[in-house]
Amino acid sequence: AVFDLSMLTLPAPEISPTLPNLAGLKVRLAVAGMPFAGKSTAVAAIAEAQRLEIIHPDILVKEAMAEAAAWDAEEEARVAASQPPAGEETLDAEDATGANPVGAPTEDAPAEDAPAEDAPAEDAPAEAAPEGEPAEESPAAPRSRKVELGSVALAADKAGEPIPPDVVAALVAMAVGALAPPPPPPLTVVPEGDDHEAALEAAKEADAAALAEYTASLDAEDAKRGVIIDGFPNTFEEAAALEKALTGLDPSREGFVRGRVSVVAPMQEHEVAAKAIPTFVSGLDAVVVLELPTEPDAQPATKRAMGRRIDAMTGKIYHLEYDPPPEDEPGLIERLQDLVPPEEARVHERMKQWGAGLEKHEDWLRKFTGLRVGLDATGNVEEVANALTGVVERVLAAKAAA
């Protein structure tokens, strides 16, 4: 009873009002894994055929930073325009002593070339603002959620720090929400009155036709069935931030709840757990982890890294062994550049950084039943793409059977 009373004083969980609508997306996948496992290549290989929209977190961050920088520039221009020009002051016709400035007309003598009183007035200058009063300031444009996130990313980038995972996760969630299909058409309300039965039947027929059209639009060949996130989340921090941005899940609340347990009258663990431990239901259908062997060494990853090439003209990425460039395209071979500088030490350093947080990330994924799907990434592009397609098909089949 004491515990229940203390729970009443616990602040309500903070649920973001910007959670995306996930119900209309039939497939929600993330492709993660070790560096150089071929995540982007695998995603690009299946996205079009499976009608999935690719979400590139790094591109989302760059776009948000660009919008934030543009907003800052516009705000600086607005503030500058509202200030009086520097150095502009209105001079009195007479100085402080009352003497007329040299060349100024006296009270008795008319000024040279003074127009006659009945002469038509020339265009008069616009009336100036009263001296000492600043020009009226226009209101600032409201900052969008994307601009706010971009500002945080800009500040981190300028400080030489990594972009906070919650910023990237929020941008990904916004992109997911933007791709959700519109809600189904509302049912027609038929008011009481004459011929109510006939009007009701007509409304039912119209509603059925509208719903059929809506369903057909979702199943159209060019309609996207869902999303696939390229290379995110790859750490525990990223994964936890993404779940919170997609569903509002916040495991840190467990600590607050456990802190309310009475020391004098302690409760059984199962009683505390029932109130403290959150329900781990993911906003994703699967997190596909591309795997390369790391024992006895990271040779497969090194081989993948060393063989990557990029077409400087189109931006398309090839691999000399797993996804070789076509030999019949004029000039392509000459345009290819190393995607990663061929320094084996750098490859091993990235692998080491990734491995440092691997266990914590894996522990997080195991909290969600069936969420993690491991795929062997040692095969060629076609083999990995076929395996990833199989994941998509299993997700769709499970939902159709539910």
PDB file of N, CA and C in Angstrom, residues 125-168:
ATOM      1  N   PRO A 125      10.735  63.548 -49.392  1.00  0.00           N
ATOM      2  CA  PRO A 125      11.235  62.269 -48.886  1.00  0.00           C
ATOM      3  C   PRO A 125      10.284  61.676 -47.871  1.00  0.00           C
ATOM      4  N   ALA A 126      10.354  60.353 -47.754  1.00  0.00           N
ATOM      5  CA  ALA A 126       9.471  59.671 -46.799  1.00  0.00           C
ATOM      6  C   ALA A 126       9.754  60.177 -45.402  1.00  0.00           C
ATOM      7  N   GLU A 127       8.702  60.232 -44.632  1.00  0.00           N
ATOM      8  CA  GLU A 127       8.833  60.741 -43.274  1.00  0.00           C
ATOM      9  C   GLU A 127       9.686  59.799 -42.442  1.00  0.00           C
ATOM     10  N   ALA A 128      10.725  60.306 -41.844  1.00  0.00           N
ATOM     11  CA  ALA A 128      11.646  59.482 -41.075  1.00  0.00           C
ATOM     12  C   ALA A 128      11.061  59.142 -39.721  1.00  0.00           C
ATOM     13  N   ALA A 129      11.556  58.037 -39.169  1.00  0.00           N
ATOM     14  CA  ALA A 129      11.119  57.661 -37.822  1.00  0.00           C
ATOM     15  C   ALA A 129      11.643  58.678 -36.834  1.00  0.00           C
ATOM     16  N   PRO A 130      10.925  58.927 -35.742  1.00  0.00           N
ATOM     17  CA  PRO A 130      11.375  59.884 -34.731  1.00  0.00           C
ATOM     18  C   PRO A 130      12.778  59.541 -34.278  1.00  0.00           C
ATOM     19  N   GLU A 131      13.544  60.624 -34.068  1.00  0.00           N
ATOM     20  CA  GLU A 131      14.941  60.444 -33.680  1.00  0.00           C
ATOM     21  C   GLU A 131      15.032  59.680 -32.368  1.00  0.00           C
ATOM     22  N   GLY A 132      15.971  58.703 -32.354  1.00  0.00           N
ATOM     23  CA  GLY A 132      16.194  57.959 -31.112  1.00  0.00           C
ATOM     24  C   GLY A 132      15.350  56.714 -30.989  1.00  0.00           C
ATOM     25  N   GLU A 133      14.338  56.571 -31.863  1.00  0.00           N
ATOM     26  CA  GLU A 133      13.484  55.392 -31.795  1.00  0.00           C
ATOM     27  C   GLU A 133      13.921  54.400 -32.869  1.00  0.00           C
ATOM     28  N   PRO A 134      14.157  53.100 -32.513  1.00  0.00           N
ATOM     29  CA  PRO A 134      14.575  52.108 -33.510  1.00  0.00           C
ATOM     30  C   PRO A 134      13.437  51.767 -34.449  1.00  0.00           C
ATOM     31  N   ALA A 135      13.799  51.320 -35.635  1.00  0.00           N
ATOM     32  CA  ALA A 135      12.775  50.897 -36.593  1.00  0.00           C
ATOM     33  C   ALA A 135      12.000  49.714 -36.032  1.00  0.00           C
ATOM     34  N   GLU A 136      10.752  49.614 -36.453  1.00  0.00           N
ATOM     35  CA  GLU A 136       9.899  48.546 -35.934  1.00  0.00           C
ATOM     36  C   GLU A 136      10.475  47.190 -36.332  1.00  0.00           C
ATOM     37  N   GLU A 137      10.591  46.279 -35.367  1.00  0.00           N
ATOM     38  CA  GLU A 137      11.210  44.971 -35.601  1.00  0.00           C
ATOM     39  C   GLU A 137      10.172  43.964 -36.044  1.00  0.00           C
ATOM     40  N   SER A 138      10.440  43.282 -37.167  1.00  0.00           N
ATOM     41  CA  SER A 138       9.513  42.265 -37.642  1.00  0.00           C
ATOM     42  C   SER A 138       9.640  41.026 -36.764  1.00  0.00           C
ATOM     43  N   PRO A 139       8.550  40.288 -36.600  1.00  0.00           N
ATOM     44  CA  PRO A 139       8.616  39.113 -35.722  1.00  0.00           C
ATOM     45  C   PRO A 139       9.481  38.012 -36.313  1.00  0.00           C
ATOM     46  N   ALA A 140      10.109  37.247 -35.438  1.00  0.00           N
ATOM     47  CA  ALA A 140      10.954  36.149 -35.891  1.00  0.00           C
ATOM     48  C   ALA A 140      10.104  35.011 -36.441  1.00  0.00           C
ATOM     49  N   ALA A 141      10.607  34.357 -37.473  1.00  0.00           N
ATOM     50  CA  ALA A 141       9.910  33.193 -38.026  1.00  0.00           C
ATOM     51  C   ALA A 141       9.991  32.046 -37.027  1.00  0.00           C
ATOM     52  N   PRO A 142       8.912  31.290 -36.865  1.00  0.00           N
ATOM     53  CA  PRO A 142       8.952  30.183 -35.901  1.00  0.00           C
ATOM     54  C   PRO A 142       9.947  29.116 -36.331  1.00  0.00           C
ATOM     55  N   ARG A 143      10.602  28.505 -35.355  1.00  0.00           N
ATOM     56  CA  ARG A 143      11.566  27.440 -35.640  1.00  0.00           C
ATOM     57  C   ARG A 143      10.840  26.105 -35.678  1.00  0.00           C
ATOM     58  N   SER A 144      11.013  25.400 -36.765  1.00  0.00           N
ATOM     59  CA  SER A 144      10.397  24.087 -36.884  1.00  0.00           C
ATOM     60  C   SER A 144      11.150  23.085 -36.017  1.00  0.00           C
ATOM     61  N   ARG A 145      10.550  21.933 -35.804  1.00  0.00           N
ATOM     62  CA  ARG A 145      11.207  20.873 -35.048  1.00  0.00           C
ATOM     63  C   ARG A 145      12.502  20.457 -35.738  1.00  0.00           C
ATOM     64  N   LYS A 146      12.483  20.412 -37.061  1.00  0.00           N
ATOM     65  CA  LYS A 146      13.678  20.024 -37.808  1.00  0.00           C
ATOM     66  C   LYS A 146      14.790  21.047 -37.614  1.00  0.00           C
ATOM     67  N   VAL A 147      14.436  22.337 -37.612  1.00  0.00           N
ATOM     68  CA  VAL A 147      15.434  23.382 -37.398  1.00  0.00           C
ATOM     69  C   VAL A 147      16.004  23.302 -35.984  1.00  0.00           C
ATOM     70  N   GLU A 148      15.164  23.028 -35.003  1.00  0.00           N
ATOM     71  CA  GLU A 148      15.641  22.901 -33.626  1.00  0.00           C
ATOM     72  C   GLU A 148      16.662  21.761 -33.507  1.00  0.00           C
ATOM     73  N   LEU A 149      16.344  20.630 -34.115  1.00  0.00           N
ATOM     74  CA  LEU A 149      17.272  19.499 -34.083  1.00  0.00           C
ATOM     75  C   LEU A 149      18.543  19.814 -34.859  1.00  0.00           C
ATOM     76  N   GLY A 150      18.385  20.499 -35.989  1.00  0.00           N
ATOM     77  CA  GLY A 150      19.548  20.879 -36.770  1.00  0.00           C
ATOM     78  C   GLY A 150      20.459  21.834 -36.022  1.00  0.00           C
ATOM     79  N   SER A 151      19.885  22.694 -35.203  1.00  0.00           N
ATOM     80  CA  SER A 151      20.692  23.628 -34.411  1.00  0.00           C
ATOM     81  C   SER A 151      21.547  22.878 -33.397  1.00  0.00           C
ATOM     82  N   VAL A 152      20.975  21.856 -32.772  1.00  0.00           N
ATOM     83  CA  VAL A 152      21.738  21.048 -31.822  1.00  0.00           C
ATOM     84  C   VAL A 152      22.873  20.324 -32.551  1.00  0.00           C
ATOM     85  N   ALA A 153      22.563  19.796 -33.728  1.00  0.00           N
ATOM     86  CA  ALA A 153      23.583  19.102 -34.511  1.00  0.00           C
ATOM     87  C   ALA A 153      24.686  20.069 -34.948  1.00  0.00           C
ATOM     88  N   LEU A 154      24.303  21.278 -35.335  1.00  0.00           N
ATOM     89  CA  LEU A 154      25.288  22.279 -35.729  1.00  0.00           C
ATOM     90  C   LEU A 154      26.234  22.610 -34.586  1.00  0.00           C
ATOM     91  N   ALA A 155      25.658  22.798 -33.392  1.00  0.00           N
ATOM     92  CA  ALA A 155      26.483  23.134 -32.228  1.00  0.00           C
ATOM     93  C   ALA A 155      27.466  22.011 -31.922  1.00  0.00           C
ATOM     94  N   ALA A 156      27.000  20.762 -32.018  1.00  0.00           N
ATOM     95  CA  ALA A 156      27.891  19.630 -31.764  1.00  0.00           C
ATOM     96  C   ALA A 156      28.987  19.557 -32.818  1.00  0.00           C
ATOM     97  N   ASP A 157      28.611  19.784 -34.065  1.00  0.00           N
ATOM     98  CA  ASP A 157      29.589  19.706 -35.150  1.00  0.00           C
ATOM     99  C   ASP A 157      30.660  20.792 -35.006  1.00  0.00           C
ATOM    100  N   LYS A 158      30.242  22.003 -34.643  1.00  0.00           N
ATOM    101  CA  LYS A 158      31.199  23.092 -34.475  1.00  0.00           C
ATOM    102  C   LYS A 158      32.139  22.832 -33.307  1.00  0.00           C
ATOM    103  N   ALA A 159      31.632  22.107 -32.294  1.00  0.00           N
ATOM    104  CA  ALA A 159      32.461  21.790 -31.138  1.00  0.00           C
ATOM    105  C   ALA A 159      33.344  20.570 -31.377  1.00  0.00           C
ATOM    106  N   GLY A 160      33.228  19.967 -32.555  1.00  0.00           N
ATOM    107  CA  GLY A 160      34.017  18.783 -32.860  1.00  0.00           C
ATOM    108  C   GLY A 160      33.537  17.542 -32.135  1.00  0.00           C
ATOM    109  N   GLU A 161      32.269  17.516 -31.759  1.00  0.00           N
ATOM    110  CA  GLU A 161      31.697  16.385 -31.027  1.00  0.00           C
ATOM    111  C   GLU A 161      30.753  15.605 -31.936  1.00  0.00           C
ATOM    112  N   PRO A 162      30.501  14.321 -31.634  1.00  0.00           N
ATOM    113  CA  PRO A 162      29.544  13.549 -32.439  1.00  0.00           C
ATOM    114  C   PRO A 162      28.133  14.081 -32.267  1.00  0.00           C
ATOM    115  N   ILE A 163      27.311  13.875 -33.276  1.00  0.00           N
ATOM    116  CA  ILE A 163      25.913  14.302 -33.202  1.00  0.00           C
ATOM    117  C   ILE A 163      25.199  13.454 -32.145  1.00  0.00           C
ATOM    118  N   PRO A 164      24.477  14.053 -31.201  1.00  0.00           N
ATOM    119  CA  PRO A 164      23.794  13.273 -30.162  1.00  0.00           C
ATOM    120  C   PRO A 164      22.841  12.240 -30.766  1.00  0.00           C
ATOM    121  N   PRO A 165      22.848  11.007 -30.251  1.00  0.00           N
ATOM    122  CA  PRO A 165      21.975   9.965 -30.808  1.00  0.00           C
ATOM    123  C   PRO A 165      20.499  10.333 -30.784  1.00  0.00           C
ATOM    124  N   ASP A 166      20.056  11.075 -29.746  1.00  0.00           N
ATOM    125  CA  ASP A 166      18.633  11.410 -29.689  1.00  0.00           C
ATOM    126  C   ASP A 166      18.244  12.380 -30.802  1.00  0.00           C
ATOM    127  N   VAL A 167      19.194  13.194 -31.274  1.00  0.00           N
ATOM    128  CA  VAL A 167      18.917  14.095 -32.394  1.00  0.00           C
ATOM    129  C   VAL A 167      18.736  13.284 -33.679  1.00  0.00           C
ATOM    130  N   VAL A 168      19.653  12.356 -33.927  1.00  0.00           N
ATOM    131  CA  VAL A 168      19.549  11.515 -35.128  1.00  0.00           C
ATOM    132  C   VAL A 168      18.273  10.682 -35.076  1.00  0.00           C
TER     133      VAL A 168
END
